mmCIF file of C-alpha atoms in Angstrom:
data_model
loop_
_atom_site.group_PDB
_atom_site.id
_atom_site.type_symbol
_atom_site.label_atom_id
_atom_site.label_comp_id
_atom_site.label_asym_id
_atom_site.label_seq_id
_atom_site.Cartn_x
_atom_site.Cartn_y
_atom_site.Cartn_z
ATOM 1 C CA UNK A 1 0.000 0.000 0.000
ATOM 2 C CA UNK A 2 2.170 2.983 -1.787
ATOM 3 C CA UNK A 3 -0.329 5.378 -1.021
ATOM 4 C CA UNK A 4 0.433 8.187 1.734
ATOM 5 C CA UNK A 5 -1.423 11.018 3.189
ATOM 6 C CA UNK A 6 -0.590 14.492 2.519
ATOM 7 C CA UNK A 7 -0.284 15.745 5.735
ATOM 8 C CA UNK A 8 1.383 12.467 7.504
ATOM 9 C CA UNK A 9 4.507 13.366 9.555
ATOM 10 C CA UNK A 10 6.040 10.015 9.930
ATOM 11 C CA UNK A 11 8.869 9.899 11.938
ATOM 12 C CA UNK A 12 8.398 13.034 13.614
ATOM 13 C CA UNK A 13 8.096 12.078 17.601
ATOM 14 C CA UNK A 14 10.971 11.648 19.249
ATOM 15 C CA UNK A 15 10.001 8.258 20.807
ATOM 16 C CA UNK A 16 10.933 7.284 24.497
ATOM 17 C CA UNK A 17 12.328 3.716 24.923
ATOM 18 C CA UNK A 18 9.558 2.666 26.901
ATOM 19 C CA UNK A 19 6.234 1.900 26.837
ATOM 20 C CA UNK A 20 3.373 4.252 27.236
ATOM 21 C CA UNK A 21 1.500 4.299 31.033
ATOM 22 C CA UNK A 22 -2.221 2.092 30.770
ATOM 23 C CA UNK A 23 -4.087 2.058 29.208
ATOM 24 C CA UNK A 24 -2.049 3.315 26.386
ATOM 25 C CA UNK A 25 0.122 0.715 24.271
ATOM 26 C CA UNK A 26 2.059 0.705 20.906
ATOM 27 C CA UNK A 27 -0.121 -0.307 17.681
ATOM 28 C CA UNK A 28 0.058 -3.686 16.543
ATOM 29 C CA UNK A 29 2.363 -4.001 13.812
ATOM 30 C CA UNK A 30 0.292 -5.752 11.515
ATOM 31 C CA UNK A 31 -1.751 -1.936 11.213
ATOM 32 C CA UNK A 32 1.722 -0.020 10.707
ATOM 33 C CA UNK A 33 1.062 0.387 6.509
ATOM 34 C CA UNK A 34 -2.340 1.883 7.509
ATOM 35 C CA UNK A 35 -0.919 4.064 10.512
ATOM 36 C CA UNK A 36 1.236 5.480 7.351
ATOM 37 C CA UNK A 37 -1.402 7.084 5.675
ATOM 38 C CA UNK A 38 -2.589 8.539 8.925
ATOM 39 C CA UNK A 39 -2.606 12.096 9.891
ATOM 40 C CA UNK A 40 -1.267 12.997 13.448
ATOM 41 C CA UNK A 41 -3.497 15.832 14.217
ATOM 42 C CA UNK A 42 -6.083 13.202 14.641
ATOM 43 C CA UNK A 43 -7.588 10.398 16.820
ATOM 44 C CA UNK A 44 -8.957 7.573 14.502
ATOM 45 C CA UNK A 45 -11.622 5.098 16.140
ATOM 46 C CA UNK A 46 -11.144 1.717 13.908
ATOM 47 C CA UNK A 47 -14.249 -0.976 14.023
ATOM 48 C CA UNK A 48 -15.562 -4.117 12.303
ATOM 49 C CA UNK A 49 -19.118 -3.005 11.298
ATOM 50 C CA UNK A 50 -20.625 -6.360 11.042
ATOM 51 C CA UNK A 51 -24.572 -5.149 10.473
ATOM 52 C CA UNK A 52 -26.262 -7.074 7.053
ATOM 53 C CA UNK A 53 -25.311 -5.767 3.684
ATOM 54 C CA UNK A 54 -28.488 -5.531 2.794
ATOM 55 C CA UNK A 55 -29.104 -2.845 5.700
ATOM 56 C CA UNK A 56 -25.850 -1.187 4.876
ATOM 57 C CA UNK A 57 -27.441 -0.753 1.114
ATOM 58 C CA UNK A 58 -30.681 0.790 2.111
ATOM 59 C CA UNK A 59 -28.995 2.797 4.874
ATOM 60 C CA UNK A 60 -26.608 3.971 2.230
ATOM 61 C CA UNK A 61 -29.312 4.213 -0.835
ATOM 62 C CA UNK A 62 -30.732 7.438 0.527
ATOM 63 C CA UNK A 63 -27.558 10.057 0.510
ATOM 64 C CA UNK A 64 -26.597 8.597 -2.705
ATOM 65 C CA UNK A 65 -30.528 9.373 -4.160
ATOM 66 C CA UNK A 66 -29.605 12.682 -2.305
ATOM 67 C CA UNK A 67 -26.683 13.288 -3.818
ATOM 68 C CA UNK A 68 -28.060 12.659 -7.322
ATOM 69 C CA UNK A 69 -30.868 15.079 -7.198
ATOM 70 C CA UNK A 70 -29.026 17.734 -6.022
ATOM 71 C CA UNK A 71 -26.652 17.273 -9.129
ATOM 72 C CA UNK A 72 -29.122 17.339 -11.144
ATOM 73 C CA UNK A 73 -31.001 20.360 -9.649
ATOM 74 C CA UNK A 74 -27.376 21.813 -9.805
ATOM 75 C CA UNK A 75 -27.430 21.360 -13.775
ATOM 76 C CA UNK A 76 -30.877 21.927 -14.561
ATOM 77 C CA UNK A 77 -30.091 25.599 -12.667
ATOM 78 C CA UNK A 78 -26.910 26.086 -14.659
ATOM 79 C CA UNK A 79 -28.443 25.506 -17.909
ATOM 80 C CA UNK A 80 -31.558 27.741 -17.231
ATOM 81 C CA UNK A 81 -29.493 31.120 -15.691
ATOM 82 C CA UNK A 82 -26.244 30.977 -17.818
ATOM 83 C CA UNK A 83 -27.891 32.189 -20.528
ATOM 84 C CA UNK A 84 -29.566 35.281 -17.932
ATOM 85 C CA UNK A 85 -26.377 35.901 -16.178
ATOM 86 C CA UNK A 86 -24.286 36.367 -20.149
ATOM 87 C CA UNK A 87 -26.505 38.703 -21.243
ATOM 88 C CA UNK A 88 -26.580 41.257 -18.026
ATOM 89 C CA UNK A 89 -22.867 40.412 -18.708
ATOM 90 C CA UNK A 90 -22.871 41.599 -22.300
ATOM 91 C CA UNK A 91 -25.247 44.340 -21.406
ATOM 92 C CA UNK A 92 -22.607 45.753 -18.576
ATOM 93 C CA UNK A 93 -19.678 45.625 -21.734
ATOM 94 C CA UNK A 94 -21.950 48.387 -23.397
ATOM 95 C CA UNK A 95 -24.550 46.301 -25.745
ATOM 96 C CA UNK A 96 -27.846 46.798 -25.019
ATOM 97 C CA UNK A 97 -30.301 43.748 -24.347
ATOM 98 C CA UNK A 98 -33.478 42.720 -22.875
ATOM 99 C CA UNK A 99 -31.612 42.353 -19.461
ATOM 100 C CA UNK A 100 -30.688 46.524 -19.810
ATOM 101 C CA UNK A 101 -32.426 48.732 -17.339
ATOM 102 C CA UNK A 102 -32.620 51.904 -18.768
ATOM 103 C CA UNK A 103 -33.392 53.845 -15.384
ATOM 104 C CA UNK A 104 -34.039 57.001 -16.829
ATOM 105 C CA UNK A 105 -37.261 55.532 -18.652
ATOM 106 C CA UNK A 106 -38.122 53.253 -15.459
ATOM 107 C CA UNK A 107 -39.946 54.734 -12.684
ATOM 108 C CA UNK A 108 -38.936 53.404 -9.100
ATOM 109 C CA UNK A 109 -41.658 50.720 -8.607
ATOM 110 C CA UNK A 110 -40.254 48.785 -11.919
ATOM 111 C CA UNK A 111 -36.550 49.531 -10.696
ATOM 112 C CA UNK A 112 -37.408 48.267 -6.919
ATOM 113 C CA UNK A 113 -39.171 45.175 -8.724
ATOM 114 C CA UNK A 114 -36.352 44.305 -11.134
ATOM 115 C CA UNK A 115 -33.470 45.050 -8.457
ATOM 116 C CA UNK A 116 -35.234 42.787 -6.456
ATOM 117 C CA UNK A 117 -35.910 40.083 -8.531
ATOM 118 C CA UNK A 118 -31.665 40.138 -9.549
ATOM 119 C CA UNK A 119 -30.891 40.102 -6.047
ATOM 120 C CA UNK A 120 -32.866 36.932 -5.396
ATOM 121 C CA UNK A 121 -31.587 35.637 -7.853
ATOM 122 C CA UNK A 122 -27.960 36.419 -7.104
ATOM 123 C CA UNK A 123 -28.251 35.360 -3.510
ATOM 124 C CA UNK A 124 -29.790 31.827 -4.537
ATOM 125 C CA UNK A 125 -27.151 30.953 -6.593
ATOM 126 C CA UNK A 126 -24.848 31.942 -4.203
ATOM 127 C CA UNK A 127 -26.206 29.626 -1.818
ATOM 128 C CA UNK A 128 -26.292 26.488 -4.203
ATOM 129 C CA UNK A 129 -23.117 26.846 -5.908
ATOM 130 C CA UNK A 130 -21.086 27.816 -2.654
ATOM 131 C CA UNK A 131 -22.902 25.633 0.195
ATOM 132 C CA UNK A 132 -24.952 23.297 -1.939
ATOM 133 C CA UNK A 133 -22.648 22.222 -4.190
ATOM 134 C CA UNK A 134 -20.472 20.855 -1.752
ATOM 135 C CA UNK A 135 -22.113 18.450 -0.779
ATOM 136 C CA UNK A 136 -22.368 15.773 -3.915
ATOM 137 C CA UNK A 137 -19.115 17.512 -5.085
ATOM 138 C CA UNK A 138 -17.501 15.710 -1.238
ATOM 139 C CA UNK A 139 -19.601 12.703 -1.905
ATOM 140 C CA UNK A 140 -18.590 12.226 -5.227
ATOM 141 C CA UNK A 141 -15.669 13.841 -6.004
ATOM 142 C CA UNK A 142 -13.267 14.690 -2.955
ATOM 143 C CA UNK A 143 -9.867 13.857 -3.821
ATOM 144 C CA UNK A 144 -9.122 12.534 -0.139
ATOM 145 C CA UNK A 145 -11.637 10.013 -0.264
ATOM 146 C CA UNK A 146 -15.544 10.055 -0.708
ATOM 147 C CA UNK A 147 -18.162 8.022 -0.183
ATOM 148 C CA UNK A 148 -19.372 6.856 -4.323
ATOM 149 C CA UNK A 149 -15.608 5.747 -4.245
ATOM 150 C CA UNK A 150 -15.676 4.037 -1.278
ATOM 151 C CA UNK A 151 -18.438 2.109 -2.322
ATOM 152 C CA UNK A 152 -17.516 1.320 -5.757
ATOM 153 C CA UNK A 153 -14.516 -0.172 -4.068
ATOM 154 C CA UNK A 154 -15.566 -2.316 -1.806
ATOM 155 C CA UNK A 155 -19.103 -3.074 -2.606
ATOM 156 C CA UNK A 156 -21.128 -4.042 1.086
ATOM 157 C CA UNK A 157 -19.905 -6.674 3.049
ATOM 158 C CA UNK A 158 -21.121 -8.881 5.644
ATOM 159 C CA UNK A 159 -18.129 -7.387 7.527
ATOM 160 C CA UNK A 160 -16.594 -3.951 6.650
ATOM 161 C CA UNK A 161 -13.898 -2.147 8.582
ATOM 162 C CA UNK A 162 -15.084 1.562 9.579
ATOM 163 C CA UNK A 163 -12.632 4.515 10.180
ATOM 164 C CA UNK A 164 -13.604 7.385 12.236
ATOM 165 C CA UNK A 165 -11.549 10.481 12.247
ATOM 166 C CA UNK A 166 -12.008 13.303 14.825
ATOM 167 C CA UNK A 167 -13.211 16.637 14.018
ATOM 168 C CA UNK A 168 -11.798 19.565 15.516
ATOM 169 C CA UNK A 169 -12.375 18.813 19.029
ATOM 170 C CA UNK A 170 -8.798 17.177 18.351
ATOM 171 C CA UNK A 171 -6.874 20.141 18.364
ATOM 172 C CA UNK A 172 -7.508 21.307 22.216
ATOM 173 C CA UNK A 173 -7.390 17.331 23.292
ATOM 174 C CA UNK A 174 -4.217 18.207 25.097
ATOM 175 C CA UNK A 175 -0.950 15.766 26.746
ATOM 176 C CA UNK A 176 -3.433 12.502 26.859
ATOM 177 C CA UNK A 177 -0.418 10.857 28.382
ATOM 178 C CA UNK A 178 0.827 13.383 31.086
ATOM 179 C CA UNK A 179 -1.933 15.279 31.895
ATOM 180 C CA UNK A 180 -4.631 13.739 33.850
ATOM 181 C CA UNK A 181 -7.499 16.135 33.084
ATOM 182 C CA UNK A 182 -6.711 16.223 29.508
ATOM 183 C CA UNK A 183 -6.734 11.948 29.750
ATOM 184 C CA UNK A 184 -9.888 11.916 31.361
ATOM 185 C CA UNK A 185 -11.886 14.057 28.862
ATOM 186 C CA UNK A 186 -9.987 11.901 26.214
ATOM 187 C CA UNK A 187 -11.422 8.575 27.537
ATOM 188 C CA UNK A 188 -14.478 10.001 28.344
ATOM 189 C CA UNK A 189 -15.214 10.611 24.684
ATOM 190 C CA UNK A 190 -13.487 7.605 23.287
ATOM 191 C CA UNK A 191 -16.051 5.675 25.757
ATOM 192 C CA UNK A 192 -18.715 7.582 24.230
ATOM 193 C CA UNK A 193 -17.790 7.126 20.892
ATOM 194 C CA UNK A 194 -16.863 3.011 21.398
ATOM 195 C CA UNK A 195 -19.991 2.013 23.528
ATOM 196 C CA UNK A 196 -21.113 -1.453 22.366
ATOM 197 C CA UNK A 197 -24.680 -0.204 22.209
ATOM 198 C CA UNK A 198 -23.297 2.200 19.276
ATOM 199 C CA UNK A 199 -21.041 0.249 17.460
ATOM 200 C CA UNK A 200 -23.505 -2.636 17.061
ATOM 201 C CA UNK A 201 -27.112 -0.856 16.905
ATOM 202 C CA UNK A 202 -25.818 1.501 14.126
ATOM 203 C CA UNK A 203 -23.745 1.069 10.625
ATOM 204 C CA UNK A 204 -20.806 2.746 10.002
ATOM 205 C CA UNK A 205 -22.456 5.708 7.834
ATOM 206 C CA UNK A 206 -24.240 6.686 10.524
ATOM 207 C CA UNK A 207 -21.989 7.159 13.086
ATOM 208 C CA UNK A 208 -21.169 10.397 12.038
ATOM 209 C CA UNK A 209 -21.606 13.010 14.283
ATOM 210 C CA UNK A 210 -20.089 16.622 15.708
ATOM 211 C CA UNK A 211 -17.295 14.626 17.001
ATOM 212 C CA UNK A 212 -16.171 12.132 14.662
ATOM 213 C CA UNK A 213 -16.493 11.657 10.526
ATOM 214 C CA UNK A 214 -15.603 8.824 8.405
ATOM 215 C CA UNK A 215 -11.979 8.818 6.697
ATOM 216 C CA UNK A 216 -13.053 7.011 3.276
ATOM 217 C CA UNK A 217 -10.054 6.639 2.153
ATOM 218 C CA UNK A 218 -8.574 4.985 5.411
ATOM 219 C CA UNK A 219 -11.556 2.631 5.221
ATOM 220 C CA UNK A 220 -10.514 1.608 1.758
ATOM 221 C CA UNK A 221 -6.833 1.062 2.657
ATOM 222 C CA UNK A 222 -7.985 -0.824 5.527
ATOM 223 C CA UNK A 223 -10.284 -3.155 2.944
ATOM 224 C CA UNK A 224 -7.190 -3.839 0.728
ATOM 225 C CA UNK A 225 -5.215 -5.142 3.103
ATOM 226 C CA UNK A 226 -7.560 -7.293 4.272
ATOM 227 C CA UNK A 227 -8.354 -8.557 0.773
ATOM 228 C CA UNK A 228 -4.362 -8.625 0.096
ATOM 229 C CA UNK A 229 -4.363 -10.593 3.343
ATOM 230 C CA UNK A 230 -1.872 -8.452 4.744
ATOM 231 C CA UNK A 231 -4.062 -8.390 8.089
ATOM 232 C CA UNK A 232 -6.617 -10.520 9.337
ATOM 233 C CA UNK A 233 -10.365 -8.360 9.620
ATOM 234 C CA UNK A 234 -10.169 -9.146 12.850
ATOM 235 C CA UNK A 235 -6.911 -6.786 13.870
ATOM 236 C CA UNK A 236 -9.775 -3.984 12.910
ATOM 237 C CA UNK A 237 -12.201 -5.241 15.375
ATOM 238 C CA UNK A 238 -12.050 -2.501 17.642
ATOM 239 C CA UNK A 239 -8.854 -0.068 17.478
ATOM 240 C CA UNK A 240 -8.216 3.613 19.051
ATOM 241 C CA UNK A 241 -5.368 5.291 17.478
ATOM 242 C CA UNK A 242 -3.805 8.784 18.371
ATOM 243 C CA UNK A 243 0.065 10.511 17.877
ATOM 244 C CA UNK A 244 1.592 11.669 20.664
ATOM 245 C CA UNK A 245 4.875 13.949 20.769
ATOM 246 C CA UNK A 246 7.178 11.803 22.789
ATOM 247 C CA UNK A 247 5.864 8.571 21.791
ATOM 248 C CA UNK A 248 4.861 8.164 18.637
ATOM 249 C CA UNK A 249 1.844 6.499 17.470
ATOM 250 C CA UNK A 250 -0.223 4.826 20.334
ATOM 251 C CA UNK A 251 -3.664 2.987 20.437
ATOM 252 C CA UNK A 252 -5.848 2.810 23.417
ATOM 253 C CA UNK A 253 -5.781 -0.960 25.040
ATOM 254 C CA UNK A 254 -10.295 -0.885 25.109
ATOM 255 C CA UNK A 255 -9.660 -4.590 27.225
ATOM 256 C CA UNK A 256 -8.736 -2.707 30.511
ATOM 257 C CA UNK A 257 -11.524 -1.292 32.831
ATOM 258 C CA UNK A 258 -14.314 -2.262 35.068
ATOM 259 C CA UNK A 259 -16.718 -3.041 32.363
ATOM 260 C CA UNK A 260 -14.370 -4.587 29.361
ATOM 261 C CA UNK A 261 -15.871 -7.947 30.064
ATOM 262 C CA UNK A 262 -19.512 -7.166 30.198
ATOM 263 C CA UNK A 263 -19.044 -4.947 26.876
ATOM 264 C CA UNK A 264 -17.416 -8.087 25.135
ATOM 265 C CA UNK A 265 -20.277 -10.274 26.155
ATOM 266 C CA UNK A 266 -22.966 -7.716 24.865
ATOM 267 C CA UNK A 267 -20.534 -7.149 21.411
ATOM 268 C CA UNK A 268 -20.929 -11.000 21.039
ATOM 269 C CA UNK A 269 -24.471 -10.837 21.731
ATOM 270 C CA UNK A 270 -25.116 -7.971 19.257
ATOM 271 C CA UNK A 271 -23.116 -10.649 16.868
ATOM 272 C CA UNK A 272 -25.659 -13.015 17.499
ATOM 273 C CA UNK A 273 -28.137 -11.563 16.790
ATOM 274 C CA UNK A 274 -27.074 -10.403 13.510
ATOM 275 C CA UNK A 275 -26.316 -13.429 12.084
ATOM 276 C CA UNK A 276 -29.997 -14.784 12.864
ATOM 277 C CA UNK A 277 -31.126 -12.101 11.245
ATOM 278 C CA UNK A 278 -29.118 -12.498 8.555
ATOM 279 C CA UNK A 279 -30.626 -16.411 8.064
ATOM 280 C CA UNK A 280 -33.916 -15.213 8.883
ATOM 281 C CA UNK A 281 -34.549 -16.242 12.413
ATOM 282 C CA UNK A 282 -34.202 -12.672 14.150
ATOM 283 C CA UNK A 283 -37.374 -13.080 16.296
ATOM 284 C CA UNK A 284 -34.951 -16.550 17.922
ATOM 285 C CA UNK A 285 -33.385 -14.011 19.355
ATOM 286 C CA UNK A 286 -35.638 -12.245 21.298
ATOM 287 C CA UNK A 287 -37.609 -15.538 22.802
ATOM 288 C CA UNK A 288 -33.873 -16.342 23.729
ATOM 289 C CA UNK A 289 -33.683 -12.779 25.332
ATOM 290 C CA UNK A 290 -37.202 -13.738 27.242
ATOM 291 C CA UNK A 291 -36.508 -16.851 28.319
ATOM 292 C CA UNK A 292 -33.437 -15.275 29.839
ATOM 293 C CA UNK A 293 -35.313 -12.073 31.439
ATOM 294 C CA UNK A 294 -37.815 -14.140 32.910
ATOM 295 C CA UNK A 295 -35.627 -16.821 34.674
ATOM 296 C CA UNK A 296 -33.678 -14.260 36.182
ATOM 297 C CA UNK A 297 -36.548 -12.576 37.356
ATOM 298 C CA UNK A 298 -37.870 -15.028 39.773
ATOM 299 C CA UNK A 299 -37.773 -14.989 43.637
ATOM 300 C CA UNK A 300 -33.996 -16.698 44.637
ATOM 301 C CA UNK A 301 -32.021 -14.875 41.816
ATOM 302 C CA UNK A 302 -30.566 -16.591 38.624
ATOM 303 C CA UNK A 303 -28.620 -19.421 40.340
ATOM 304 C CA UNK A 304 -26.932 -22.365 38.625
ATOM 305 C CA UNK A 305 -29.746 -24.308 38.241
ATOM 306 C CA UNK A 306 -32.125 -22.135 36.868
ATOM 307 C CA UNK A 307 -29.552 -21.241 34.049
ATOM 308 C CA UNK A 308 -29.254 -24.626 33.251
ATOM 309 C CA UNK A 309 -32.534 -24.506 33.506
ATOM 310 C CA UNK A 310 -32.791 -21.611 30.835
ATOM 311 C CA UNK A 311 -29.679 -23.047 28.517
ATOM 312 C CA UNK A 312 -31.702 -26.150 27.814
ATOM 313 C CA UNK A 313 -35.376 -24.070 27.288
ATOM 314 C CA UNK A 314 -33.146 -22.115 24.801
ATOM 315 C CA UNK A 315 -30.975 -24.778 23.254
ATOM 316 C CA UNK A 316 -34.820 -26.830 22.546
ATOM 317 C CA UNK A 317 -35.855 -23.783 20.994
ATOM 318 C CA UNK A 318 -33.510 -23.210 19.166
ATOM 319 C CA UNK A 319 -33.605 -26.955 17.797
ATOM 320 C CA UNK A 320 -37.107 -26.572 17.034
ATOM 321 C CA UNK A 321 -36.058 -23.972 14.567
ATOM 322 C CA UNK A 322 -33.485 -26.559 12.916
ATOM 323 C CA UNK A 323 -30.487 -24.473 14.331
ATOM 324 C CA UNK A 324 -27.740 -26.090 17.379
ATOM 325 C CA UNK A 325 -27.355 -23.016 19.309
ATOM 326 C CA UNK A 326 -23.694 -23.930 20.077
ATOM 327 C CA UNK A 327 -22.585 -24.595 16.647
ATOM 328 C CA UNK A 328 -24.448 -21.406 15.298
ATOM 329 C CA UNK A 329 -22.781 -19.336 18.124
ATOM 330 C CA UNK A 330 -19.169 -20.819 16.931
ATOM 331 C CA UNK A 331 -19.709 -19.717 13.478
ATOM 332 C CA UNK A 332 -21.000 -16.210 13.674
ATOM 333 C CA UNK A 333 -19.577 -15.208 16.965
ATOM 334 C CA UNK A 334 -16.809 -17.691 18.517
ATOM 335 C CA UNK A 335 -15.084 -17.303 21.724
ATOM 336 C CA UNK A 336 -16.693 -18.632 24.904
ATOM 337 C CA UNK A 337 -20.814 -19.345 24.375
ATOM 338 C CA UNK A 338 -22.671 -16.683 26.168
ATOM 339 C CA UNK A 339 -26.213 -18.707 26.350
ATOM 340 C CA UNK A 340 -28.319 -17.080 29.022
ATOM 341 C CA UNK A 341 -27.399 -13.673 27.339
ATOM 342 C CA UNK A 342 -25.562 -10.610 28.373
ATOM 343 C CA UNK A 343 -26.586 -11.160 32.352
#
C-alpha cells in the first residue's frame, strides 16, 4: 500500500524507549502500513461493522438518491441562468439587451421590482453553488476520499472495517499521556464514541456526528489489506489510534476497565443476533432474550440451576427452529458461548 497522506509526519516524535503508562500501548504491527497514511493531528476510532449488507445498502441508498438530485437540480439551474447571467454580462460591456435597465425611462416601482428580482436571484445561486454544491461535489468527487468511491470499491460486506476520524475537538485534546485532566476528557469521549450499544445498533455511515467523521479513504486502505491478506479483519475489530509527541503512534488498550468484560459479552451478543437475522430467524433471538429475562426474574435470583434450567429451554428452541445453538454461536460469533445472554 504505496499510497500516503498528505499531511502524515512520519517519523516526527521523538520516541521514548519505553512503553506508554495504561491504558495506552504501541499499535500492533500488523496496522503499521495503515498508521502510514494517517494524519497525526487526529484520533482515529477503527471498528468491524458487522450489520447485514443488505441494511448497509438501504442505509446507504438514501444520501446517494440525495446526492443525485441535487446534481441534477445543480445542472438543470446552470443551464436555465447561464444564458440570464451572459446577457446582463454583455449588457454591462456596453450592448444593449433585454436584461438593460434603462433607469431614466423606469420609474422606481419597476426599478425596486427588477433590483429585487436580480438580487434573489444572485443570492440563490450563491447559496447552491457555494454551500450546496459541496455536498455531492464531497460525496462524489473529494480527492481525499468520498463516499461513491468508497463504495464502488468495496461493494457491502457482511463485515466492513469503519474509520472514524475526529473533528476539531482534536486540536484542544491536550498531553493525553501526562496530563490527567486532559486523559480523562480523552477517555471520556473515546467511551462515548466506542460504547457497544453504538457500534452494534448503528452502521458505520451513521456514526457520524459533531465529534467524529468517516476517513473514506482509510476505510478503503484498511479493505485492501484485508483482501491482500496483509491483516486478518479481525486486527480492525475494535482499534483507538492517536500521535503523541514523545511517543509516537499509540492505540488505546479498550480490554482494561471495570466493564471490558460485560461490553465483550454484549458485542458477542449484538453478533448473534445479527447473524440470525441475517438467516432469517431474528425473532430466535428475542424468545432467547425472554426466556433469559424471565428466569432471572424469579424470587432466589438466577442461580446455577435455573440457568441450566434456561440453557436447555433455549438450546430446545432453538432446535425446534433446525439451528444447534452452540454450533451457530461458533460460526457467527466464537469465543466462549454466552447462552443465558448478556446477564
Amino acid at each position: 500500500m504505496a499510497r500516503q497522506r498528505g499531511q502524515a509526519k512520519s517519523g516526527a516524535a521523538k520516541k521514548k524507549d519505553g512503553g506508554p503508562p495504561a491504558p495506552f500501548k504501541r499499535p500492533p504491527e500488523v496496522l503499521q502500513p495503515l498508521i502510514e497514511t494517517l494524519d497525526e493531528k487526529h484520533v482515529y476510532i477503527i471498528h468491524v461493522d458487522s450489520q447485514p449488507p443488505d441494511f448497509k445498502r438501504q442505509i446507504f441508498t438514501v444520501p446517494l438518491l440525495m446526492n443525485f438530485a441535487i446534481t441534477a437540480l445543480l445542472v438543470y439551474r446552470l443551464y436555465y441562468i447561464l444564458p440570464y447571467y451572459f446577457q446582463i454580462v454583455v449588457s454591462i460591456l456596453g450592448y444593449p439587451n433585454e436584461t438593460t435597465m434603462v433607469v431614466d425611462e423606469m420609474d422606481w416601482s419597476e426599478i425596486s421590482v427588477e433590483v429585487g428580482k436580480r438580487t434573489f436571484s444572485f443570492m440563490l445561486d450563491f447559496i447552491l453553488y457555494v454551500f450546496i454544491s459541496s455536498w455531492p461535489f464531497n460525496f462524489f468527487l473529494a480527492q481525499d476520499g468520498n463516499p461513491a468511491v468508497w463504495r464502488r470499491k468495496i461493494g457491502f460486506r457482511d463485515r466492513e472495517v469503519v474509520v472514524r476520524r475526529s473533528k476539531k475537538w482534536d486540536e484542544a485534546k491536550g498531553d493525553v499521556i501526562n496530563d490527567s485532566t486532559a486523559k480523562s476528557l480523552f477517555m471520556g469521549r473515546i467511551g462515548v464514541a466506542t460504547s457497544p450499544m453504538l457500534i452494534n445498533e448503528k452502521t458505520g455511515y451513521l456514526l457520524m456526528n459533531a465529534d467524529w467523521d468517516l476517513d473514506w479513504a482509510a476505510m478503503v486502505d484498511a479493505t485492501t489489506m484485508v483482501d491482500k491478506k496483509m491483516a486478518a479483519i479481525e486486527a480492525f475489530k475494535l482499534v483507538v489510534l492517536f500521535f503523541h509527541e514523545e511517543y509516537g503512534w499509540l492505540c488505546v488498550d479498550m480490554k482494561t476497565g471495570d466493564n471490558a468484560e460485560e461490553d465483550e459479552k454484549r458485542r458477542q451478543v449484538f453478533a448473534f443476533r445479527d447473524a440470525l437475522a441475517a438467516v432469517g430467524k431474528e425473532d430466535l433471538f428475542y424468545r432467547w432474550i425472554e426466556i433469559v429475562q424471565y428466569e432471572s426474574s424469579q424470587p432466589g435470583g438466577f442461580g446455577p440451576e435455573k440457568q441450566e434450567k434456561a440453557a436447555k429451554q433455549i438450546r430446545e428452541l432453538f432446535e425446534k427452529q433446525g439451528i444447534n445453538f452452540d454450533e451457530f454461536w461458533k460460526e457467527s460469533v466464537g469465543g466462549e458461548i454466552t447462552i443465558n445472554g448478556p446477564m
